[in-house]
Every structure is written in C-alpha cells, then in structure tokens.
Coordinates of C-alpha atoms in Angstrom, one line a residue:
M1 CA 46.0 8.5 105.3
L2 CA 48.0 5.7 103.5
R3 CA 45.2 5.2 101.0
R4 CA 45.0 9.0 100.3
W5 CA 48.8 9.2 99.9
L6 CA 48.8 6.2 97.4
V7 CA 46.0 7.8 95.4
S8 CA 47.9 11.1 95.2
T9 CA 51.1 9.4 94.2
L10 CA 49.3 7.6 91.4
A11 CA 47.7 10.9 90.3
I12 CA 51.0 12.7 90.0
L13 CA 52.6 9.7 88.1
L14 CA 49.7 9.7 85.7
S15 CA 49.9 13.5 85.3
I16 CA 53.6 13.3 84.5
V17 CA 52.9 10.5 82.0
L18 CA 50.2 12.5 80.2
V19 CA 52.3 15.7 80.1
A20 CA 55.8 14.4 79.5
C21 CA 55.0 11.5 77.3
T22 CA 57.4 11.4 74.4
T23 CA 56.5 8.2 72.6
A24 CA 53.5 9.5 70.6
N25 CA 54.1 8.9 66.9
T26 CA 53.8 11.6 64.2
Q27 CA 54.1 11.4 60.5
Q28 CA 56.1 14.6 59.8
P29 CA 59.6 15.4 61.0
Q30 CA 59.8 17.4 64.2
T31 CA 61.4 20.8 64.6
K32 CA 64.2 20.5 67.2
V33 CA 66.5 22.9 68.9
E34 CA 69.6 21.4 70.5
N35 CA 67.8 18.1 70.6
T36 CA 65.4 19.3 73.3
T37 CA 63.0 21.6 71.5
E38 CA 60.0 20.3 69.6
A39 CA 57.1 22.2 68.1
T40 CA 55.4 19.6 66.0
N41 CA 53.0 20.1 63.2
T42 CA 51.3 16.8 62.6
N43 CA 50.1 17.8 59.1
S44 CA 51.8 20.9 57.6
Q45 CA 49.2 21.0 54.8
Q46 CA 46.4 21.7 57.3
L47 CA 47.9 24.8 58.9
P48 CA 46.0 28.0 58.2
K49 CA 47.0 29.7 55.0
G50 CA 47.0 33.0 56.8
S51 CA 46.9 34.3 60.3
A52 CA 44.6 32.2 62.5
K53 CA 41.7 34.2 64.0
R54 CA 39.8 31.5 66.0
V55 CA 42.1 29.3 68.1
V56 CA 41.1 26.5 70.5
A57 CA 43.9 25.5 72.9
L58 CA 43.8 22.0 74.4
S59 CA 46.6 22.8 76.9
S60 CA 46.7 25.4 79.6
L61 CA 50.2 26.7 78.5
S62 CA 49.2 27.2 74.9
A63 CA 46.0 28.9 75.9
D64 CA 48.0 31.3 78.2
I65 CA 50.5 32.0 75.5
I66 CA 48.0 32.7 72.8
S67 CA 45.9 34.9 75.2
R68 CA 49.0 37.0 76.1
L69 CA 50.0 37.3 72.4
D70 CA 46.5 38.3 71.3
K71 CA 43.5 37.7 73.6
T72 CA 41.1 38.3 70.7
K73 CA 42.2 35.1 69.0
I74 CA 41.4 32.5 71.7
V75 CA 37.8 31.1 71.4
G76 CA 38.1 27.8 73.4
I77 CA 40.3 26.4 76.1
T78 CA 40.8 23.3 78.2
G79 CA 39.5 23.6 81.8
S80 CA 42.3 24.2 84.3
K81 CA 42.4 25.3 87.9
L82 CA 45.1 27.7 86.8
F83 CA 42.4 29.7 85.1
N84 CA 39.7 29.5 87.7
N85 CA 40.2 33.1 88.9
D86 CA 41.7 34.5 85.7
S87 CA 39.4 37.2 84.2
R88 CA 40.9 36.7 80.8
F89 CA 39.2 33.3 80.5
K90 CA 36.0 34.0 82.3
D91 CA 33.8 33.9 79.2
I92 CA 35.9 31.6 77.1
P93 CA 34.1 28.2 76.5
R94 CA 35.8 25.1 78.1
V95 CA 36.1 22.1 75.7
S96 CA 37.4 19.8 78.4
E97 CA 38.0 19.7 82.2
G98 CA 41.1 18.4 84.0
Q99 CA 42.6 15.4 82.3
S100 CA 39.5 14.4 80.4
P101 CA 39.7 14.3 76.6
P102 CA 38.3 17.3 74.8
N103 CA 34.7 17.3 73.6
L104 CA 35.2 17.3 69.9
E105 CA 31.6 18.5 69.2
K106 CA 32.3 21.5 71.3
V107 CA 35.5 22.1 69.5
V108 CA 33.9 21.9 66.1
A109 CA 31.0 24.1 67.1
L110 CA 33.5 26.9 67.9
K111 CA 34.5 26.9 64.2
P112 CA 38.2 27.1 64.9
D113 CA 40.8 27.8 62.2
L114 CA 43.5 26.4 64.4
V115 CA 43.5 23.8 67.3
I116 CA 46.6 23.5 69.4
G117 CA 47.3 20.4 71.4
A118 CA 50.0 19.0 73.6
E119 CA 52.0 16.1 72.2
G120 CA 51.5 12.8 74.1
F121 CA 48.1 14.0 75.4
S122 CA 46.3 15.5 72.5
N123 CA 47.4 13.3 69.6
I124 CA 44.2 11.3 69.2
P125 CA 41.8 14.2 69.2
I126 CA 44.1 16.2 67.0
Q127 CA 44.2 13.4 64.5
R128 CA 40.4 13.3 64.5
L129 CA 40.2 17.0 64.0
Q130 CA 42.6 16.7 61.1
Q131 CA 40.2 14.2 59.5
L132 CA 37.6 16.9 59.6
G133 CA 39.9 19.3 57.8
I134 CA 40.6 21.5 60.8
P135 CA 44.1 23.0 61.0
T136 CA 46.0 21.7 63.9
L137 CA 49.3 22.0 65.7
L138 CA 51.0 19.8 68.4
T139 CA 53.5 21.3 70.8
K140 CA 55.8 19.9 73.5
V141 CA 57.6 22.0 76.1
N142 CA 60.3 20.0 78.0
S143 CA 63.0 22.6 78.1
W144 CA 63.5 26.4 78.3
E145 CA 64.5 26.5 74.7
S146 CA 61.4 24.7 73.7
L147 CA 59.2 27.2 75.6
E148 CA 60.8 30.0 73.6
E149 CA 60.5 28.1 70.3
V150 CA 56.8 27.2 70.9
T151 CA 56.1 30.8 71.8
K152 CA 57.6 31.9 68.5
T153 CA 55.6 29.2 66.6
L154 CA 52.3 30.2 68.2
A155 CA 53.0 33.9 67.6
K156 CA 53.7 33.2 63.9
S157 CA 50.4 31.3 63.6
I158 CA 48.4 34.3 64.7
N159 CA 50.6 37.0 63.3
A160 CA 51.7 38.4 66.7
D161 CA 55.0 39.6 68.0
P162 CA 56.6 37.1 70.5
Q163 CA 59.4 39.4 71.6
P164 CA 57.6 41.0 74.6
L165 CA 56.8 37.6 76.0
L166 CA 60.3 36.3 75.3
N167 CA 61.7 39.3 77.1
R168 CA 59.5 38.5 80.1
Y169 CA 60.8 35.0 80.2
K170 CA 64.4 36.3 80.5
T171 CA 63.4 38.1 83.7
F172 CA 62.5 34.8 85.4
L173 CA 66.1 33.5 85.2
P174 CA 68.9 34.4 87.5
E175 CA 71.5 36.9 86.1
K176 CA 74.6 35.6 87.9
P177 CA 74.1 32.6 90.1
T178 CA 76.7 32.6 92.8
Q179 CA 76.0 29.3 94.5
S180 CA 75.3 25.8 93.3
F181 CA 73.9 23.2 95.7
S182 CA 73.6 19.5 95.0
T183 CA 69.8 19.1 94.6
L184 CA 67.3 16.3 94.4
A185 CA 63.7 16.8 93.2
L186 CA 61.2 14.1 94.2
V187 CA 57.8 13.7 92.7
S188 CA 56.9 10.5 94.5
R189 CA 58.0 8.1 97.2
Q190 CA 57.1 4.7 95.8
P191 CA 58.9 4.6 93.6
I192 CA 61.4 7.4 94.4
L193 CA 61.0 9.3 91.1
A194 CA 63.3 12.2 90.1
P195 CA 63.6 14.3 87.0
N196 CA 66.8 14.0 84.9
K197 CA 68.0 16.7 82.4
N198 CA 65.6 15.6 79.7
S199 CA 62.5 16.9 81.5
W200 CA 61.1 20.4 82.1
A201 CA 62.0 20.2 85.8
G202 CA 65.5 18.9 85.1
D203 CA 66.2 21.6 82.5
L204 CA 64.9 24.3 84.8
L205 CA 67.4 23.1 87.5
V206 CA 70.1 23.4 84.9
K207 CA 69.1 27.0 84.1
F208 CA 69.6 27.7 87.9
Q209 CA 72.9 25.9 87.9
A210 CA 71.7 23.4 90.5
K211 CA 73.7 20.2 90.7
N212 CA 70.8 17.9 90.0
I213 CA 72.1 14.5 91.2
A214 CA 69.7 12.8 88.8
A215 CA 70.6 14.9 85.7
D216 CA 72.6 12.4 83.8
L217 CA 71.0 9.2 85.1
Q218 CA 69.0 7.0 82.8
G219 CA 66.6 4.2 83.8
K220 CA 63.6 2.1 82.9
S221 CA 61.0 4.5 84.3
P222 CA 57.8 4.6 82.3
V223 CA 57.9 8.3 82.6
G224 CA 60.0 10.1 80.0
G225 CA 62.6 12.5 81.5
Y226 CA 62.3 10.8 85.0
V227 CA 64.4 8.1 86.7
T228 CA 63.7 5.8 89.6
L229 CA 66.2 5.9 92.5
S230 CA 66.9 3.5 95.3
A231 CA 67.2 4.7 98.9
E232 CA 70.9 3.7 98.8
K233 CA 71.4 5.9 95.7
V234 CA 69.8 8.9 97.5
L235 CA 71.9 8.3 100.6
E236 CA 75.1 8.0 98.5
A237 CA 74.4 11.3 96.7
N238 CA 73.4 13.0 100.0
P239 CA 71.9 16.2 98.5
E240 CA 72.3 19.5 100.1
V241 CA 68.8 20.6 98.9
I242 CA 65.7 18.4 98.5
I243 CA 62.6 19.6 96.6
L244 CA 59.3 17.8 97.0
V245 CA 56.5 18.3 94.5
N246 CA 53.0 19.0 95.5
P247 CA 50.7 16.7 93.3
P248 CA 48.3 18.4 90.9
Q249 CA 45.3 16.9 92.6
G250 CA 44.8 17.5 96.3
N251 CA 47.2 18.8 98.9
S252 CA 49.3 15.8 100.0
E253 CA 52.8 17.2 100.4
V254 CA 52.5 16.6 104.1
A255 CA 51.7 13.0 103.5
L256 CA 54.6 12.6 101.2
L257 CA 57.0 14.3 103.7
D258 CA 55.6 12.2 106.5
S259 CA 56.2 9.0 104.5
L260 CA 59.7 10.0 103.8
K261 CA 60.4 10.8 107.4
K262 CA 59.7 7.1 108.2
E263 CA 62.4 6.0 105.9
P264 CA 65.7 5.1 107.7
F265 CA 67.8 7.1 105.2
W266 CA 65.8 10.3 105.5
Q267 CA 67.2 11.6 108.7
Q268 CA 70.8 10.9 107.6
L269 CA 70.6 13.3 104.6
Q270 CA 72.3 16.6 105.0
A271 CA 69.4 18.4 103.5
T272 CA 67.1 17.0 106.2
K273 CA 69.6 17.8 109.0
N274 CA 70.0 21.4 107.7
K275 CA 66.3 21.9 107.1
R276 CA 66.8 22.4 103.4
V277 CA 63.7 20.5 102.3
Y278 CA 61.2 22.6 100.3
V279 CA 57.8 22.0 98.7
F280 CA 57.0 23.2 95.2
D281 CA 53.7 23.2 93.3
Y282 CA 53.3 20.7 90.4
F283 CA 52.5 23.5 88.0
G284 CA 55.5 25.5 87.1
L285 CA 58.2 22.9 88.1
V286 CA 56.9 19.6 86.7
N287 CA 54.3 20.8 84.2
P288 CA 55.0 24.4 83.0
G289 CA 51.2 25.0 83.2
S290 CA 51.2 28.7 82.6
I291 CA 53.5 31.7 82.4
D292 CA 52.6 32.8 86.0
A293 CA 53.2 29.3 87.3
I294 CA 56.7 29.2 85.6
E295 CA 57.5 32.6 87.1
K296 CA 56.4 31.5 90.6
A297 CA 58.6 28.3 90.3
C298 CA 61.6 30.4 89.2
E299 CA 61.2 32.8 92.1
Q300 CA 61.0 29.9 94.5
L301 CA 64.1 28.4 93.0
K302 CA 66.0 31.6 93.5
Q303 CA 65.1 31.6 97.1
V304 CA 65.9 28.0 97.6
L305 CA 69.1 27.7 95.6
F306 CA 70.7 31.1 96.3
A307 CA 69.8 31.3 100.0
P308 CA 72.8 31.8 102.3

C-alpha cells in the first residue's frame, strides 16, 4: 500500500511539472493578459499564412478546443483517457500516448499546416517541427483568462468563431457566490503541496471566491504555481474546506486520505471535524484537460463551496 501511494504521489508531482512548467525558454515575446495569460508563438514567421486546415494537437485541451471550433480541421491528437469514449476522436490518429513524447514521424506523415503544443511539455518536439518548416504554436493555460485567450487564438488560426465556446465557459462560473470558505487544496502528502494563485487550480478557486490559504504564499517548490506547506502551517490556517486531488494515474485518493488520517494534525482540523473533505479529479482542477473536465470541476466546486 505504501509503495503504491508513493508511486502515485510521484506520478502526480511529475504530471504537474510537465503541465505547469513555466521555465521553458522561447525566443519571441509572449502575449500576456494581466500577467497570467500566455499564448506563445515560438516562431511567428512559421504560422500559416491563411486559415489552417490540417491541425495536429499535442495537448488534450487544444485538441478539444479545435474540435469544438471546427471538427473538420483536426487530423492528429495526443492520446488521452479523456478521449477514450469520445466519438469525435474515434478515427483521429494518435501521435502520442499519455506523457510520452509525440512520434514526429507520425506528425509529419499527417501533413499538418499547424501543430499546437503545450509550453513546458512540447517545446522540444515543437522546435524540431519548426526546423522542418511546419507551422507551430505553443500555448499555456494557467488561468481562466488564459483559457479564453488561447481559445481566441486557436479560433483565429482556423478561421472559426470562438464566441459560442466563450459563452459556454461563462456558464461554468457562479453568478453570485454567497459564501466564501477558507479552503486548502492538496495534491500530495509528502511534501504537502498546494496550489497558489499562479496556477490553474489556484485561479479557479479565486473565480469561486474561495479563501485559498495558499493563494499568496511563495516557496521553493520545483512545481510552478505550487507551494510546500508544513503540518504546522496547515494547522495554523485550519481550513474550513479541504480538497484532495485524485492523481492522473490510478485511483489512490483513498491511500492519500488514509495517509493524512495518520497525521496528528489531521483530526484537529475543522474541515475534518465537520466532514468537509472532498476528492476531485486531477483533470479539470489541476490540469484543465478538456472542456468537459473543466465543467465537471466547476460543478463540483459549486457544490463544495456553496453548500449550506
């Protein structure tokens, strides 16, 4: 049990690093909105001169967005469990699986006129594709505003209207939040890792007006947008609501919860005493993943944060 828990903890830490990495270098200035939005074009001279007609998406979110904007434009995607039962992608070739690097031969064989990658994860394959003269685009979604900006950018690249999708996003958010609980989201136990306001999860908590106790904290965590907390810090903050994240690989939320129950501080927390501890999926809360995953996370946040 301990070994399986450790493996799952390492898996989620690695996944966050891959998705939320912000240290990748690019040579062109990045487009930013309120210092949180980035839709990066690593080489503006290589973008399609007109509307892209054959798009390969190296991230599940960009594949989902392109498909919803114009399903005829997507010709290759990264393999993801989010799409296993999605009929839209049944016959679309996979150029990678899970966290494996994309197969560049498969990408080139699809003759794309645009390849979309995720910054911090796709930089190396994107650079190689650029060397082959294939138009590319790097995106990063670490806030709600960046989700909207990336959607607009992708829509422009294929000459599609982003407004219906942007309108759908608005329905995910609460209209008039009436309560605001002090909240702690945990993605691992050793170390105790929590999102601050510079992560997708942290920004989402802001949108729901949750009092994220880690929002303004900074630290030396190797994961951008996340901070490590001591047991003493958690006990001092004493959150009303605790959110545990289900790792992307496996189903180990029970092991995580069981490990926390063994900690002396755990039973002293008001969230534990009041049974306000909830489990969320990794996709949607930590990694946006897909539009449906985001919607599901938002619905769960409404239930958790606005419950009587």
